[in-house]
Tab-separated table of C-alpha atoms and ligand atoms in Angstrom:
chain	number	residue	atom	x	y	z
A	1	MET	CA	-121.483	9.239	251.786
A	2	THR	CA	-121.551	6.362	254.269
A	3	ALA	CA	-124.973	5.270	255.524
A	4	GLU	CA	-126.791	6.970	258.373
A	5	LEU	CA	-126.461	5.116	261.692
A	6	ARG	CA	-129.753	3.323	262.299
A	7	PRO	CA	-129.220	0.262	264.481
A	8	THR	CA	-132.165	-2.114	264.729
A	9	ARG	CA	-133.842	-2.360	268.112
A	10	ARG	CA	-133.153	-5.991	269.006
A	11	MET	CA	-134.208	-8.043	271.990
A	12	LEU	CA	-130.817	-8.797	273.477
A	13	MET	CA	-131.101	-12.248	275.064
A	14	GLY	CA	-127.543	-13.461	274.715
A	15	PRO	CA	-124.682	-13.445	277.233
A	16	GLY	CA	-124.525	-9.615	277.117
A	17	PRO	CA	-124.978	-6.850	276.303
A	18	SER	CA	-128.573	-6.874	277.491
A	19	ASP	CA	-131.337	-4.437	276.497
A	20	VAL	CA	-130.689	-0.880	277.611
A	21	HIS	CA	-133.668	0.921	279.140
A	22	ASP	CA	-134.794	4.155	277.452
A	23	ARG	CA	-134.019	6.080	280.651
A	24	VAL	CA	-130.382	4.994	280.387
A	25	LEU	CA	-130.304	5.827	276.657
A	26	ARG	CA	-131.592	9.316	277.478
A	27	ALA	CA	-128.934	9.758	280.174
A	28	LEU	CA	-126.259	8.827	277.629
A	29	SER	CA	-127.319	11.714	275.402
A	30	ALA	CA	-127.246	14.416	278.144
A	31	PRO	CA	-124.841	17.380	277.696
A	32	VAL	CA	-121.234	16.483	278.415
A	33	LEU	CA	-119.667	18.107	281.495
A	34	GLY	CA	-115.956	18.517	282.116
A	35	HIS	CA	-114.515	15.595	284.058
A	36	LEU	CA	-113.402	17.826	286.952
A	37	ASP	CA	-116.629	19.890	286.978
A	38	PRO	CA	-118.106	19.874	290.516
A	39	GLU	CA	-121.412	18.632	289.054
A	40	PHE	CA	-119.673	15.655	287.481
A	41	LEU	CA	-117.693	14.937	290.649
A	42	ALA	CA	-120.967	14.851	292.589
A	43	LEU	CA	-122.348	12.357	290.068
A	44	MET	CA	-119.242	10.179	290.523
A	45	ASP	CA	-119.764	10.299	294.297
A	46	GLY	CA	-123.337	9.115	293.707
A	47	ILE	CA	-122.119	6.228	291.548
A	48	GLN	CA	-119.595	5.246	294.195
A	49	GLN	CA	-122.229	5.279	296.922
A	50	MET	CA	-124.693	3.216	294.863
A	51	LEU	CA	-121.985	0.702	293.902
A	52	ARG	CA	-121.122	0.209	297.574
A	53	GLY	CA	-124.795	-0.492	298.227
A	54	LEU	CA	-125.013	-2.954	295.358
A	55	PHE	CA	-121.762	-4.808	296.133
A	56	LYS	CA	-122.886	-4.783	299.810
A	57	THR	CA	-119.593	-3.342	300.998
A	58	GLU	CA	-118.135	-0.497	303.003
A	59	ASN	CA	-114.954	-0.576	300.874
A	60	ARG	CA	-113.647	2.948	300.302
A	61	MET	CA	-111.991	1.790	297.050
A	62	THR	CA	-115.196	1.176	295.095
A	63	MET	CA	-115.550	2.793	291.677
A	64	PRO	CA	-116.216	2.289	287.967
A	65	MET	CA	-113.007	1.591	286.032
A	66	SER	CA	-112.956	2.980	282.494
A	67	GLY	CA	-113.185	-0.049	280.222
A	68	THR	CA	-115.266	-3.194	279.891
A	69	GLY	CA	-115.482	-6.091	282.356
A	70	SER	CA	-112.034	-7.301	281.304
A	71	ALA	CA	-110.578	-3.992	282.535
A	72	GLY	CA	-112.123	-4.789	285.919
A	73	MET	CA	-110.494	-8.227	285.836
A	74	GLU	CA	-107.098	-6.792	284.887
A	75	THR	CA	-107.375	-4.076	287.552
A	76	CYS	CA	-107.723	-6.648	290.317
A	77	PHE	CA	-105.037	-9.013	289.067
A	78	VAL	CA	-102.362	-6.529	287.958
A	79	ASN	CA	-102.594	-4.632	291.242
A	80	LEU	CA	-102.581	-7.659	293.523
A	81	LEU	CA	-100.105	-9.963	291.774
A	82	GLU	CA	-96.386	-9.416	291.303
A	83	PRO	CA	-93.841	-11.575	289.460
A	84	GLY	CA	-93.126	-14.738	291.443
A	85	ASP	CA	-96.412	-14.698	293.415
A	86	ALA	CA	-98.629	-17.784	293.514
A	87	ALA	CA	-102.279	-17.797	292.421
A	88	VAL	CA	-104.954	-20.506	292.664
A	89	ILE	CA	-107.694	-20.089	290.076
A	90	GLY	CA	-110.964	-21.998	289.677
A	91	VAL	CA	-111.471	-22.819	285.998
A	92	ASN	CA	-114.792	-24.187	284.715
A	93	GLY	CA	-115.294	-22.043	281.624
A	94	VAL	CA	-113.951	-19.168	279.565
A	95	PHE	CA	-113.649	-16.581	282.304
A	96	GLY	CA	-111.805	-18.683	284.876
A	97	GLY	CA	-109.447	-19.516	282.004
A	98	ARG	CA	-108.998	-15.816	281.324
A	99	MET	CA	-108.210	-15.151	285.008
A	100	ALA	CA	-105.461	-17.771	284.800
A	101	GLU	CA	-104.095	-16.206	281.602
A	102	VAL	CA	-104.061	-12.708	283.136
A	103	SER	CA	-102.356	-14.044	286.291
A	104	GLU	CA	-99.627	-15.677	284.198
A	105	ARG	CA	-99.105	-12.407	282.345
A	106	CYS	CA	-98.518	-10.785	285.766
A	107	GLY	CA	-95.639	-13.239	286.243
A	108	ALA	CA	-97.499	-15.363	288.801
A	109	THR	CA	-97.253	-19.128	289.150
A	110	VAL	CA	-100.771	-20.393	288.570
A	111	THR	CA	-102.388	-23.535	289.959
A	112	LYS	CA	-105.719	-24.250	288.288
A	113	VAL	CA	-108.545	-26.153	289.949
A	114	GLU	CA	-110.589	-27.342	286.996
A	115	ALA	CA	-114.125	-28.626	286.608
A	116	PRO	CA	-116.142	-29.743	283.569
A	117	TRP	CA	-117.958	-26.909	281.790
A	118	GLY	CA	-121.425	-26.436	283.233
A	119	GLN	CA	-120.379	-27.664	286.696
A	120	ILE	CA	-119.223	-25.525	289.607
A	121	VAL	CA	-115.607	-25.701	290.761
A	122	PRO	CA	-115.767	-28.255	293.622
A	123	GLU	CA	-115.358	-26.467	296.936
A	124	ASP	CA	-113.381	-29.294	298.571
A	125	ALA	CA	-110.796	-29.404	295.747
A	126	MET	CA	-110.499	-25.632	295.787
A	127	ILE	CA	-110.080	-25.511	299.597
A	128	GLU	CA	-107.553	-28.351	299.636
A	129	THR	CA	-105.480	-26.609	296.943
A	130	ILE	CA	-105.599	-23.248	298.729
A	131	ARG	CA	-104.380	-24.861	301.970
A	132	ARG	CA	-101.582	-26.710	300.144
A	133	VAL	CA	-100.345	-23.879	297.858
A	134	LYS	CA	-100.925	-20.950	300.260
A	135	PRO	CA	-101.172	-18.509	297.345
A	136	LYS	CA	-101.198	-14.734	297.456
A	137	VAL	CA	-104.351	-14.612	295.315
A	138	VAL	CA	-107.346	-16.892	294.798
A	139	GLY	CA	-109.495	-16.258	291.696
A	140	LEU	CA	-113.095	-17.404	291.325
A	141	VAL	CA	-115.910	-16.652	288.868
A	142	HIS	CA	-119.213	-16.153	290.672
A	143	ALA	CA	-121.368	-16.383	287.531
A	144	GLU	CA	-119.643	-18.223	284.655
A	145	THR	CA	-121.300	-16.669	281.605
A	146	SER	CA	-119.900	-19.294	279.252
A	147	THR	CA	-121.820	-22.089	280.990
A	148	GLY	CA	-124.401	-20.735	283.449
A	149	ALA	CA	-122.673	-22.216	286.545
A	150	TRP	CA	-123.461	-20.365	289.801
A	151	GLN	CA	-120.440	-20.755	292.070
A	152	PRO	CA	-120.796	-20.841	295.884
A	153	VAL	CA	-118.250	-18.453	297.399
A	154	GLU	CA	-118.316	-18.385	301.206
A	155	ALA	CA	-116.399	-21.552	302.112
A	156	ILE	CA	-113.697	-20.780	299.543
A	157	ALA	CA	-113.420	-17.203	300.826
A	158	ALA	CA	-112.975	-18.543	304.375
A	159	ALA	CA	-110.223	-20.916	303.217
A	160	ALA	CA	-108.453	-18.018	301.472
A	161	ARG	CA	-108.550	-16.027	304.742
A	162	GLU	CA	-107.080	-18.986	306.684
A	163	VAL	CA	-103.885	-18.822	304.618
A	164	ASP	CA	-103.907	-15.019	304.312
A	165	ALA	CA	-104.656	-15.142	300.574
A	166	LEU	CA	-106.682	-12.452	298.786
A	167	LEU	CA	-109.880	-13.601	297.067
A	168	ILE	CA	-110.723	-11.961	293.720
A	169	LEU	CA	-114.322	-12.595	292.631
A	170	ASP	CA	-115.651	-12.091	289.086
A	171	CYS	CA	-119.147	-10.611	289.445
A	172	VAL	CA	-119.537	-9.464	285.831
A	173	THR	CA	-122.762	-11.404	285.265
A	174	SER	CA	-123.968	-11.736	288.858
A	175	LEU	CA	-124.049	-8.096	290.027
A	176	GLY	CA	-127.629	-6.810	289.957
A	177	GLY	CA	-129.092	-10.234	289.098
A	178	CYS	CA	-128.391	-12.417	292.147
A	179	PRO	CA	-127.036	-11.796	295.653
A	180	VAL	CA	-123.471	-10.465	295.880
A	181	GLU	CA	-122.247	-9.959	299.469
A	182	ILE	CA	-118.682	-8.707	299.323
A	183	ASP	CA	-118.220	-7.901	303.031
A	184	ALA	CA	-120.323	-10.721	304.500
A	185	TRP	CA	-118.532	-13.328	302.356
A	186	GLY	CA	-115.060	-11.863	303.024
A	187	VAL	CA	-114.216	-11.122	299.381
A	188	ASP	CA	-111.099	-8.913	299.047
A	189	ALA	CA	-111.549	-7.682	295.491
A	190	ALA	CA	-114.384	-7.944	292.982
A	191	TYR	CA	-115.244	-6.561	289.569
A	192	SER	CA	-118.231	-6.393	287.298
A	193	GLY	CA	-119.368	-4.941	283.972
A	194	THR	CA	-122.156	-2.586	283.045
A	195	GLN	CA	-123.669	-4.556	280.164
A	196	LYS	CA	-125.221	-7.533	281.926
A	197	CYS	CA	-127.746	-7.265	284.786
A	198	LEU	CA	-127.207	-3.494	285.116
A	199	SER	CA	-128.507	-3.049	281.544
A	200	CYS	CA	-126.177	-0.231	280.628
A	201	PRO	CA	-124.019	-0.414	277.465
A	202	PRO	CA	-120.580	-2.029	277.791
A	203	GLY	CA	-117.855	0.438	278.754
A	204	LEU	CA	-117.383	0.610	282.522
A	205	ALA	CA	-116.215	-1.955	285.045
A	206	PRO	CA	-117.368	-1.441	288.644
A	207	VAL	CA	-114.645	-2.664	291.021
A	208	THR	CA	-114.296	-2.840	294.790
A	209	LEU	CA	-111.227	-3.598	296.899
A	210	GLY	CA	-111.056	-3.969	300.675
A	211	ASP	CA	-108.388	-2.839	303.139
A	212	ARG	CA	-106.404	-6.085	302.961
A	213	ALA	CA	-106.232	-5.789	299.187
A	214	MET	CA	-105.247	-2.110	299.288
A	215	ALA	CA	-102.563	-2.900	301.912
A	216	ALA	CA	-101.142	-5.439	299.446
A	217	VAL	CA	-101.126	-2.759	296.720
A	218	ALA	CA	-99.279	-0.364	299.071
A	219	ALA	CA	-96.726	-3.068	299.963
A	220	ARG	CA	-95.804	-3.911	296.353
A	221	LYS	CA	-92.113	-4.281	295.525
A	222	HIS	CA	-92.621	-3.518	291.819
A	223	LYS	CA	-94.660	-0.797	290.163
A	224	VAL	CA	-97.925	-2.063	288.645
A	225	GLN	CA	-97.021	-2.779	285.004
A	226	SER	CA	-100.153	-0.978	283.753
A	227	TRP	CA	-100.053	2.783	284.327
A	228	TYR	CA	-103.728	3.082	283.332
A	229	LEU	CA	-104.993	0.527	285.852
A	230	ASP	CA	-102.615	1.371	288.722
A	231	LEU	CA	-104.875	1.808	291.760
A	232	SER	CA	-102.272	3.756	293.722
A	233	LEU	CA	-102.471	6.476	291.037
A	234	LEU	CA	-106.249	6.273	290.644
A	235	ALA	CA	-106.644	6.693	294.413
A	236	ASN	CA	-105.594	10.339	293.983
A	237	TYR	CA	-108.585	10.968	291.717
A	238	TRP	CA	-111.025	9.110	293.935
A	239	GLY	CA	-109.533	10.485	297.164
A	240	GLY	CA	-110.000	14.041	298.440
A	241	GLU	CA	-107.550	15.560	295.953
A	242	ARG	CA	-109.450	14.785	292.749
A	243	ALA	CA	-106.154	14.959	290.879
A	244	TYR	CA	-106.255	14.325	287.125
A	245	HIS	CA	-105.371	10.772	286.148
A	246	HIS	CA	-107.298	10.154	282.917
A	247	THR	CA	-110.407	11.732	281.414
A	248	ALA	CA	-113.390	9.817	282.759
A	249	PRO	CA	-115.821	8.620	280.044
A	250	ILE	CA	-118.483	11.160	280.982
A	251	SER	CA	-121.496	9.850	279.056
A	252	MET	CA	-120.943	6.256	280.127
A	253	ASN	CA	-120.917	7.409	283.725
A	254	TYR	CA	-124.240	9.206	283.137
A	255	GLY	CA	-125.608	5.909	281.826
A	256	LEU	CA	-124.318	3.941	284.808
A	257	TYR	CA	-125.680	6.536	287.230
A	258	GLU	CA	-129.181	6.186	285.780
A	259	ALA	CA	-128.928	2.390	285.555
A	260	LEU	CA	-127.957	2.204	289.236
A	261	ARG	CA	-130.777	4.563	290.204
A	262	MET	CA	-133.137	2.129	288.487
A	263	VAL	CA	-131.685	-0.776	290.477
A	264	PHE	CA	-132.379	1.016	293.757
A	265	GLU	CA	-135.843	2.150	292.661
A	266	GLU	CA	-136.763	-1.475	292.004
A	267	GLY	CA	-134.956	-2.702	295.135
A	268	ILE	CA	-131.993	-5.078	295.064
A	269	GLU	CA	-133.873	-8.049	296.515
A	270	ALA	CA	-136.889	-7.471	294.239
A	271	ARG	CA	-134.532	-7.407	291.267
A	272	HIS	CA	-132.986	-10.719	292.276
A	273	ALA	CA	-136.462	-12.194	292.733
A	274	ARG	CA	-137.462	-10.981	289.242
A	275	HIS	CA	-134.462	-12.762	287.701
A	276	ARG	CA	-135.187	-15.958	289.634
A	277	LEU	CA	-138.878	-15.956	288.713
A	278	HIS	CA	-138.316	-15.415	284.985
A	279	HIS	CA	-135.639	-18.100	284.956
A	280	GLU	CA	-138.145	-20.527	286.494
A	281	ALA	CA	-140.740	-19.506	283.918
A	282	LEU	CA	-138.256	-19.996	281.076
A	283	TYR	CA	-137.353	-23.409	282.435
A	284	ALA	CA	-141.032	-24.383	282.776
A	285	GLY	CA	-141.523	-23.436	279.102
A	286	LEU	CA	-138.498	-25.431	277.965
A	287	GLN	CA	-139.579	-28.469	279.963
A	288	GLN	CA	-143.023	-28.242	278.394
A	289	ILE	CA	-141.477	-28.891	274.972
A	290	GLY	CA	-138.883	-31.392	276.199
A	291	ILE	CA	-135.736	-29.275	276.208
A	292	GLY	CA	-133.246	-29.193	279.071
A	293	LEU	CA	-130.474	-27.004	280.448
A	294	ALA	CA	-126.841	-28.128	280.228
A	295	ASN	CA	-125.630	-26.791	283.586
A	296	GLN	CA	-125.490	-28.443	287.003
A	297	GLU	CA	-128.820	-28.709	288.756
A	298	GLY	CA	-128.851	-26.795	292.029
A	299	HIS	CA	-126.208	-24.368	290.696
A	300	ARG	CA	-128.069	-22.808	287.786
A	301	LEU	CA	-127.709	-19.086	287.281
A	302	PRO	CA	-131.032	-17.323	286.808
A	303	MET	CA	-129.701	-14.828	284.270
A	304	LEU	CA	-127.761	-17.125	281.923
A	305	ASN	CA	-129.350	-20.308	280.634
A	306	PRO	CA	-127.467	-22.885	278.531
A	307	VAL	CA	-130.433	-24.241	276.541
A	308	GLU	CA	-129.736	-27.666	275.018
A	309	VAL	CA	-129.880	-27.933	271.231
A	310	PRO	CA	-132.015	-30.970	270.238
A	311	ALA	CA	-130.189	-33.729	268.330
A	312	GLY	CA	-129.905	-33.102	264.597
A	313	ILE	CA	-130.606	-29.356	264.806
A	314	ASP	CA	-128.141	-26.863	263.348
A	315	GLU	CA	-127.955	-24.375	266.212
A	316	ALA	CA	-126.512	-21.558	264.068
A	317	SER	CA	-129.458	-21.601	261.652
A	318	VAL	CA	-131.890	-21.300	264.589
A	319	ARG	CA	-129.940	-18.358	266.016
A	320	LYS	CA	-130.010	-16.736	262.573
A	321	GLU	CA	-133.758	-17.193	262.278
A	322	LEU	CA	-134.368	-15.765	265.758
A	323	LEU	CA	-132.291	-12.724	264.856
A	324	GLU	CA	-133.567	-12.113	261.343
A	325	ARG	CA	-137.228	-12.958	261.783
A	326	HIS	CA	-137.836	-11.995	265.407
A	327	ASN	CA	-135.007	-9.565	266.233
A	328	ILE	CA	-134.026	-11.808	269.140
A	329	GLU	CA	-130.330	-12.263	269.829
A	330	VAL	CA	-129.178	-15.348	271.728
A	331	GLY	CA	-125.596	-16.557	272.151
A	332	ALA	CA	-123.801	-19.619	270.814
A	333	GLY	CA	-122.156	-22.215	273.037
A	334	LEU	CA	-118.411	-21.889	273.603
A	335	GLY	CA	-115.619	-24.456	274.053
A	336	PRO	CA	-116.991	-27.945	274.738
A	337	LEU	CA	-120.551	-26.544	274.609
A	338	LYS	CA	-120.125	-25.213	271.043
A	339	GLY	CA	-122.974	-26.474	268.853
A	340	LYS	CA	-124.639	-28.050	271.905
A	341	VAL	CA	-126.337	-25.082	273.605
A	342	TRP	CA	-127.755	-21.648	273.033
A	343	ARG	CA	-126.812	-19.215	275.773
A	344	VAL	CA	-130.001	-17.412	276.649
A	345	GLY	CA	-129.627	-14.352	278.820
A	346	ILE	CA	-132.428	-12.818	280.822
A	347	MET	CA	-130.515	-9.920	282.332
A	348	GLY	CA	-131.758	-6.591	283.651
A	349	ALA	CA	-134.139	-5.005	281.140
A	350	SER	CA	-134.089	-8.265	279.118
A	351	CYS	CA	-135.673	-10.105	282.040
A	352	SER	CA	-139.402	-9.735	281.409
A	353	ALA	CA	-142.465	-11.824	280.605
A	354	ASN	CA	-142.387	-10.522	277.019
A	355	HIS	CA	-138.784	-11.579	276.490
A	356	VAL	CA	-139.416	-15.070	277.854
A	357	ALA	CA	-142.683	-15.577	275.927
A	358	LEU	CA	-141.375	-14.310	272.580
A	359	PHE	CA	-138.172	-16.293	272.827
A	360	LEU	CA	-139.987	-19.519	273.699
A	361	SER	CA	-142.578	-19.227	270.960
A	362	ALA	CA	-139.947	-18.295	268.354
A	363	LEU	CA	-137.738	-21.198	269.456
A	364	GLU	CA	-140.610	-23.697	269.459
A	365	ASN	CA	-141.622	-22.610	265.977
A	366	ALA	CA	-138.050	-22.713	264.622
A	367	LEU	CA	-137.508	-26.204	266.004
A	368	ARG	CA	-140.808	-27.572	264.702
A	369	SER	CA	-140.195	-26.174	261.229
A	370	ARG	CA	-136.861	-28.038	261.205
A	371	GLY	CA	-138.573	-31.336	261.994
A	372	ALA	CA	-137.514	-31.566	265.638
A	373	LYS	CA	-139.832	-33.592	267.843
A	374	VAL	CA	-140.826	-30.923	270.336
A	375	GLY	CA	-143.966	-30.566	272.408
A	376	ALA	CA	-146.284	-27.569	272.130
A	377	GLY	CA	-147.137	-24.650	274.391
A	378	ALA	CA	-143.751	-23.493	275.708
A	379	ALA	CA	-144.713	-19.822	276.041
A	380	ALA	CA	-148.100	-20.671	277.581
A	381	ALA	CA	-146.424	-22.882	280.209
A	382	ALA	CA	-144.013	-20.066	281.078
A	383	MET	CA	-146.854	-17.547	281.406
A	384	GLN	CA	-148.809	-19.943	283.603
A	385	HIS	CA	-145.792	-20.182	285.859
A	386	LEU	CA	-145.614	-16.393	286.136
A	387	GLU	CA	-149.357	-16.094	286.798
A	388	ALA	CA	-149.253	-18.810	289.475
A	389	ALA	CA	-146.395	-16.961	291.199
A	390	GLU	CA	-148.330	-13.682	291.023
A	391	THR	CA	-151.413	-15.344	292.511
A	392	ALA	CA	-149.381	-16.953	295.295
A	393	ALA	CA	-147.810	-13.587	296.147
A	394	ARG	CA	-151.194	-11.847	296.537
B	401	PLP	C1	-117.922	-13.642	283.771
B	401	PLP	C2	-117.286	-12.646	282.845
B	401	PLP	N1	-116.089	-12.119	283.171
B	401	PLP	C3	-115.473	-11.218	282.395
B	401	PLP	C4	-116.057	-10.794	281.213
B	401	PLP	C5	-115.342	-9.796	280.360
B	401	PLP	O1	-116.097	-8.657	280.195
B	401	PLP	P1	-116.003	-7.756	278.868
B	401	PLP	O2	-116.335	-8.620	277.714
B	401	PLP	O3	-117.013	-6.696	279.147
B	401	PLP	O4	-114.624	-7.215	278.804
B	401	PLP	C6	-117.290	-11.308	280.830
B	401	PLP	C7	-117.935	-10.910	279.566
B	401	PLP	O5	-118.835	-11.527	279.073
B	401	PLP	C8	-117.908	-12.252	281.671
B	401	PLP	O6	-119.112	-12.761	281.351
């Protein structure tokens, strides 16, 4: 007999998935309805309405795609790009690189605007390239999870409009953790994932596409190469007809429904403020012991922190100790940041005073026991920051 399934309850403080709230876990175990049952269709309408509220959009085509964040990425690119089209993609980490790869697989000619990992993609270089290339699609990562860079969007979106290009924005890590304003910024298509600041398990990819994007889908010369992700077919399920396309993952949609309800109970702005405050507290704790962040000052994401590994420390052994002794998961650095940072996520349910305090004290202890010259009192400094903010708010 194989062993009973008994996963350990970890504190998930890596680049995702984040901790899943018990309310969402309970929703996942509710009785399964048929995917065309009127009760389930009403739940899907509720998800759609809440996603519009969260993406800050009126877009009719707003829904959870079945699949992880990458399915959201593919949905936007395979529907909007055809062979021979041009795309301009901002690349400053793993996920901009993946956008470029997906665009090439669609048969597009890709021009990359690159920036060092940890920095944002420079707006002037991006705008100049958009004006010169006049692409069909511009791709940008709002929150680059591989580095913690927080990309400004508005000026690039305006430049895309000037040349009639469609802007695709990756909001996998930003949605639910920092402001996302699809309509106000003029974003044509955006996608996210459930496992970051929404604190639902991985498995669905919220997407939203505006009228300009859907007009481009309708005007395609070639069929979308992916039957599963073809929005013209999916529109029949999400439109009035409710025609069968594929069997929706029922339980995951229950989970997302409850996770979104929790976002609106807390309030979108309050949720953003919580992420910002705990990021500041984490940073205050790190500074207390002399450790920095490896991303560009002024463009630091609240929910993903690239914490610098002190010289001479084997980062993997620290991660192992955090996991085995404290049940805390943090992520390793990727690409040029491999071995140089830990990626520390404070997303959704993993964004709390307890998470910040336990992580900082475990890190401080692990570093000291390895002979690193670190100061003392990281967790206390973080808690003082939180208390000062509470006092100021009273
Ligand atoms: C910014 C970004 N885009 C896309 C993805 C891909 O999402 P998934 O791994 O859920 O397919 C991720 C996952 O970490 C991400 O952080």
